[in-house]
Amino acid sequence: MNFFGHPKTKERDAIMRKILKDILEGQVSAPENKIESECLSECINRGYITGIYVQRTIDNSCFFESSGNPSVTYTGVQFLENKHPHWQTTLNTVLSVLALVISLFSAFLALLANFQDIKTNLTEIVDILIN
């Protein structure tokens, strides 16, 4: 838990995974505490669960209502299967930045390799424009 009494990301994700697994196994039960309520609410808001709806009271507590058999959506199953969702995003970003750096470096090397030709051509263009 962090300073404010909220679960850390890993703890929250673990609770959310437990909720989803319970629903898949047909073991739907009311949340036992505020943290579980918040995690169930997050699952619903992210679209991981259908058949359960959440409403907030004036004091920001969660109130849940079921409209039949709750089920886990495809997005919820993807969340369950992806143990490290933030790593994939970080990896994609790092690879994109690396590809950009390599592209810029290649362009710089091409510029250096052809610098004399570029200088000659620019000189000729300037001479044509001036005359």
PDB file of C-alpha atoms in Angstrom:
ATOM      1  CA  MET A   1       0.000   0.000   0.000  1.00  0.00           C
ATOM      2  CA  ASN A   2       1.142   3.519  -0.629  1.00  0.00           C
ATOM      3  CA  PHE A   3       1.016   6.495   1.725  1.00  0.00           C
ATOM      4  CA  PHE A   4      -2.675   7.194   1.021  1.00  0.00           C
ATOM      5  CA  GLY A   5      -3.841   3.630   1.724  1.00  0.00           C
ATOM      6  CA  HIS A   6      -4.310   2.784  -1.954  1.00  0.00           C
ATOM      7  CA  PRO A   7      -2.872  -0.416  -3.380  1.00  0.00           C
ATOM      8  CA  LYS A   8       0.196  -0.137  -5.571  1.00  0.00           C
ATOM      9  CA  THR A   9      -0.208  -0.966  -9.249  1.00  0.00           C
ATOM     10  CA  LYS A  10       1.027  -4.556  -8.881  1.00  0.00           C
ATOM     11  CA  GLU A  11      -1.241  -5.151  -5.876  1.00  0.00           C
ATOM     12  CA  ARG A  12      -4.223  -3.604  -7.642  1.00  0.00           C
ATOM     13  CA  ASP A  13      -3.575  -5.674 -10.777  1.00  0.00           C
ATOM     14  CA  ALA A  14      -3.308  -8.849  -8.664  1.00  0.00           C
ATOM     15  CA  ILE A  15      -6.663  -8.118  -6.998  1.00  0.00           C
ATOM     16  CA  MET A  16      -8.243  -7.356 -10.367  1.00  0.00           C
ATOM     17  CA  ARG A  17      -6.896 -10.633 -11.784  1.00  0.00           C
ATOM     18  CA  LYS A  18      -8.337 -12.533  -8.789  1.00  0.00           C
ATOM     19  CA  ILE A  19     -11.751 -10.928  -9.364  1.00  0.00           C
ATOM     20  CA  LEU A  20     -11.682 -11.868 -13.054  1.00  0.00           C
ATOM     21  CA  LYS A  21     -10.579 -15.451 -12.297  1.00  0.00           C
ATOM     22  CA  ASP A  22     -13.359 -15.799  -9.713  1.00  0.00           C
ATOM     23  CA  ILE A  23     -15.952 -14.645 -12.249  1.00  0.00           C
ATOM     24  CA  LEU A  24     -14.584 -17.066 -14.866  1.00  0.00           C
ATOM     25  CA  GLU A  25     -14.925 -19.877 -12.312  1.00  0.00           C
ATOM     26  CA  GLY A  26     -18.486 -18.795 -11.493  1.00  0.00           C
ATOM     27  CA  GLN A  27     -17.610 -17.643  -7.994  1.00  0.00           C
ATOM     28  CA  VAL A  28     -19.148 -14.189  -7.950  1.00  0.00           C
ATOM     29  CA  SER A  29     -19.177 -12.603  -4.509  1.00  0.00           C
ATOM     30  CA  ALA A  30     -19.547  -9.121  -3.099  1.00  0.00           C
ATOM     31  CA  PRO A  31     -16.304  -7.225  -2.476  1.00  0.00           C
ATOM     32  CA  GLU A  32     -15.074  -7.645   1.091  1.00  0.00           C
ATOM     33  CA  ASN A  33     -13.497  -4.205   1.496  1.00  0.00           C
ATOM     34  CA  LYS A  34     -13.029  -0.803  -0.128  1.00  0.00           C
ATOM     35  CA  ILE A  35      -9.939  -1.873  -2.070  1.00  0.00           C
ATOM     36  CA  GLU A  36     -11.759  -4.835  -3.621  1.00  0.00           C
ATOM     37  CA  SER A  37     -14.702  -2.524  -4.417  1.00  0.00           C
ATOM     38  CA  GLU A  38     -12.375  -0.088  -6.181  1.00  0.00           C
ATOM     39  CA  CYS A  39     -10.713  -2.914  -8.104  1.00  0.00           C
ATOM     40  CA  LEU A  40     -14.079  -4.359  -9.175  1.00  0.00           C
ATOM     41  CA  SER A  41     -15.149  -0.874 -10.226  1.00  0.00           C
ATOM     42  CA  GLU A  42     -11.935  -0.511 -12.252  1.00  0.00           C
ATOM     43  CA  CYS A  43     -12.561  -3.862 -13.971  1.00  0.00           C
ATOM     44  CA  ILE A  44     -16.051  -2.701 -14.940  1.00  0.00           C
ATOM     45  CA  ASN A  45     -14.840   0.725 -16.113  1.00  0.00           C
ATOM     46  CA  ARG A  46     -12.094  -0.827 -18.257  1.00  0.00           C
ATOM     47  CA  GLY A  47     -14.658  -3.118 -19.881  1.00  0.00           C
ATOM     48  CA  TYR A  48     -13.231  -6.344 -18.446  1.00  0.00           C
ATOM     49  CA  ILE A  49     -16.596  -7.429 -17.016  1.00  0.00           C
ATOM     50  CA  THR A  50     -20.153  -7.315 -18.289  1.00  0.00           C
ATOM     51  CA  GLY A  51     -23.316  -7.976 -16.334  1.00  0.00           C
ATOM     52  CA  ILE A  52     -22.317  -5.904 -13.301  1.00  0.00           C
ATOM     53  CA  TYR A  53     -22.814  -2.165 -13.077  1.00  0.00           C
ATOM     54  CA  VAL A  54     -21.268   0.266 -10.636  1.00  0.00           C
ATOM     55  CA  GLN A  55     -22.688   3.463  -9.219  1.00  0.00           C
ATOM     56  CA  ARG A  56     -21.067   5.883  -6.813  1.00  0.00           C
ATOM     57  CA  THR A  57     -22.756   7.231  -3.716  1.00  0.00           C
ATOM     58  CA  ILE A  58     -22.337  10.767  -2.423  1.00  0.00           C
ATOM     59  CA  ASP A  59     -19.427   9.688  -0.222  1.00  0.00           C
ATOM     60  CA  ASN A  60     -17.789   8.076  -3.328  1.00  0.00           C
ATOM     61  CA  SER A  61     -18.475   4.515  -2.163  1.00  0.00           C
ATOM     62  CA  CYS A  62     -19.213   1.910  -4.818  1.00  0.00           C
ATOM     63  CA  PHE A  63     -22.622   0.309  -5.176  1.00  0.00           C
ATOM     64  CA  PHE A  64     -22.836  -2.700  -7.512  1.00  0.00           C
ATOM     65  CA  GLU A  65     -25.842  -4.023  -9.369  1.00  0.00           C
ATOM     66  CA  SER A  66     -26.027  -7.242 -11.361  1.00  0.00           C
ATOM     67  CA  SER A  67     -28.127  -7.712 -14.467  1.00  0.00           C
ATOM     68  CA  GLY A  68     -27.752 -11.451 -14.835  1.00  0.00           C
ATOM     69  CA  ASN A  69     -24.693 -13.632 -15.046  1.00  0.00           C
ATOM     70  CA  PRO A  70     -21.530 -11.563 -14.928  1.00  0.00           C
ATOM     71  CA  SER A  71     -18.926 -12.544 -17.497  1.00  0.00           C
ATOM     72  CA  VAL A  72     -15.379 -11.623 -18.420  1.00  0.00           C
ATOM     73  CA  THR A  73     -14.957  -9.931 -21.790  1.00  0.00           C
ATOM     74  CA  TYR A  74     -12.250 -10.650 -24.344  1.00  0.00           C
ATOM     75  CA  THR A  75     -10.422  -7.537 -23.110  1.00  0.00           C
ATOM     76  CA  GLY A  76     -10.590  -8.938 -19.583  1.00  0.00           C
ATOM     77  CA  VAL A  77      -9.102 -12.235 -20.747  1.00  0.00           C
ATOM     78  CA  GLN A  78      -6.305 -10.320 -22.480  1.00  0.00           C
ATOM     79  CA  PHE A  79      -5.603  -8.505 -19.207  1.00  0.00           C
ATOM     80  CA  LEU A  80      -5.461 -11.847 -17.399  1.00  0.00           C
ATOM     81  CA  GLU A  81      -3.025 -13.298 -19.938  1.00  0.00           C
ATOM     82  CA  ASN A  82      -0.722 -10.268 -19.963  1.00  0.00           C
ATOM     83  CA  LYS A  83       1.262 -10.462 -16.728  1.00  0.00           C
ATOM     84  CA  HIS A  84       3.276  -7.318 -17.454  1.00  0.00           C
ATOM     85  CA  PRO A  85       1.097  -4.924 -19.495  1.00  0.00           C
ATOM     86  CA  HIS A  86       3.312  -1.907 -18.820  1.00  0.00           C
ATOM     87  CA  TRP A  87       6.430  -3.683 -20.063  1.00  0.00           C
ATOM     88  CA  GLN A  88       4.917  -4.142 -23.516  1.00  0.00           C
ATOM     89  CA  THR A  89       4.099  -0.443 -23.785  1.00  0.00           C
ATOM     90  CA  THR A  90       7.552   0.532 -22.554  1.00  0.00           C
ATOM     91  CA  LEU A  91       9.226  -1.937 -24.901  1.00  0.00           C
ATOM     92  CA  ASN A  92       7.264  -0.584 -27.881  1.00  0.00           C
ATOM     93  CA  THR A  93       8.256   2.979 -26.991  1.00  0.00           C
ATOM     94  CA  VAL A  94      11.931   2.074 -26.567  1.00  0.00           C
ATOM     95  CA  LEU A  95      11.985   0.228 -29.893  1.00  0.00           C
ATOM     96  CA  SER A  96      10.308   3.167 -31.659  1.00  0.00           C
ATOM     97  CA  VAL A  97      12.832   5.646 -30.244  1.00  0.00           C
ATOM     98  CA  LEU A  98      15.702   3.317 -31.159  1.00  0.00           C
ATOM     99  CA  ALA A  99      14.404   3.032 -34.738  1.00  0.00           C
ATOM    100  CA  LEU A 100      14.174   6.832 -34.948  1.00  0.00           C
ATOM    101  CA  VAL A 101      17.750   7.275 -33.679  1.00  0.00           C
ATOM    102  CA  ILE A 102      19.068   4.704 -36.156  1.00  0.00           C
ATOM    103  CA  SER A 103      17.195   6.409 -39.013  1.00  0.00           C
ATOM    104  CA  LEU A 104      18.556   9.833 -38.076  1.00  0.00           C
ATOM    105  CA  PHE A 105      22.071   8.431 -37.714  1.00  0.00           C
ATOM    106  CA  SER A 106      21.810   6.773 -41.152  1.00  0.00           C
ATOM    107  CA  ALA A 107      20.652  10.045 -42.699  1.00  0.00           C
ATOM    108  CA  PHE A 108      23.560  11.872 -41.042  1.00  0.00           C
ATOM    109  CA  LEU A 109      26.063   9.302 -42.370  1.00  0.00           C
ATOM    110  CA  ALA A 110      24.596   9.616 -45.875  1.00  0.00           C
ATOM    111  CA  LEU A 111      24.945  13.393 -45.628  1.00  0.00           C
ATOM    112  CA  LEU A 112      28.585  13.085 -44.545  1.00  0.00           C
ATOM    113  CA  ALA A 113      29.387  10.546 -47.258  1.00  0.00           C
ATOM    114  CA  ASN A 114      27.953  12.806 -49.968  1.00  0.00           C
ATOM    115  CA  PHE A 115      28.997  16.134 -48.484  1.00  0.00           C
ATOM    116  CA  GLN A 116      31.431  17.052 -51.267  1.00  0.00           C
ATOM    117  CA  ASP A 117      28.837  16.302 -53.984  1.00  0.00           C
ATOM    118  CA  ILE A 118      26.180  18.244 -52.113  1.00  0.00           C
ATOM    119  CA  LYS A 119      28.526  21.211 -51.695  1.00  0.00           C
ATOM    120  CA  THR A 120      29.411  21.170 -55.405  1.00  0.00           C
ATOM    121  CA  ASN A 121      25.758  20.957 -56.470  1.00  0.00           C
ATOM    122  CA  LEU A 122      24.725  23.766 -54.116  1.00  0.00           C
ATOM    123  CA  THR A 123      27.538  25.963 -55.442  1.00  0.00           C
ATOM    124  CA  GLU A 124      26.362  25.325 -59.006  1.00  0.00           C
ATOM    125  CA  ILE A 125      22.744  26.116 -58.085  1.00  0.00           C
ATOM    126  CA  VAL A 126      23.769  29.373 -56.412  1.00  0.00           C
ATOM    127  CA  ASP A 127      25.884  30.335 -59.464  1.00  0.00           C
ATOM    128  CA  ILE A 128      22.925  29.634 -61.782  1.00  0.00           C
ATOM    129  CA  LEU A 129      20.576  31.680 -59.603  1.00  0.00           C
ATOM    130  CA  ILE A 130      22.976  34.619 -59.358  1.00  0.00           C
ATOM    131  CA  ASN A 131      23.784  34.704 -63.099  1.00  0.00           C
TER     132      ASN A 131
END
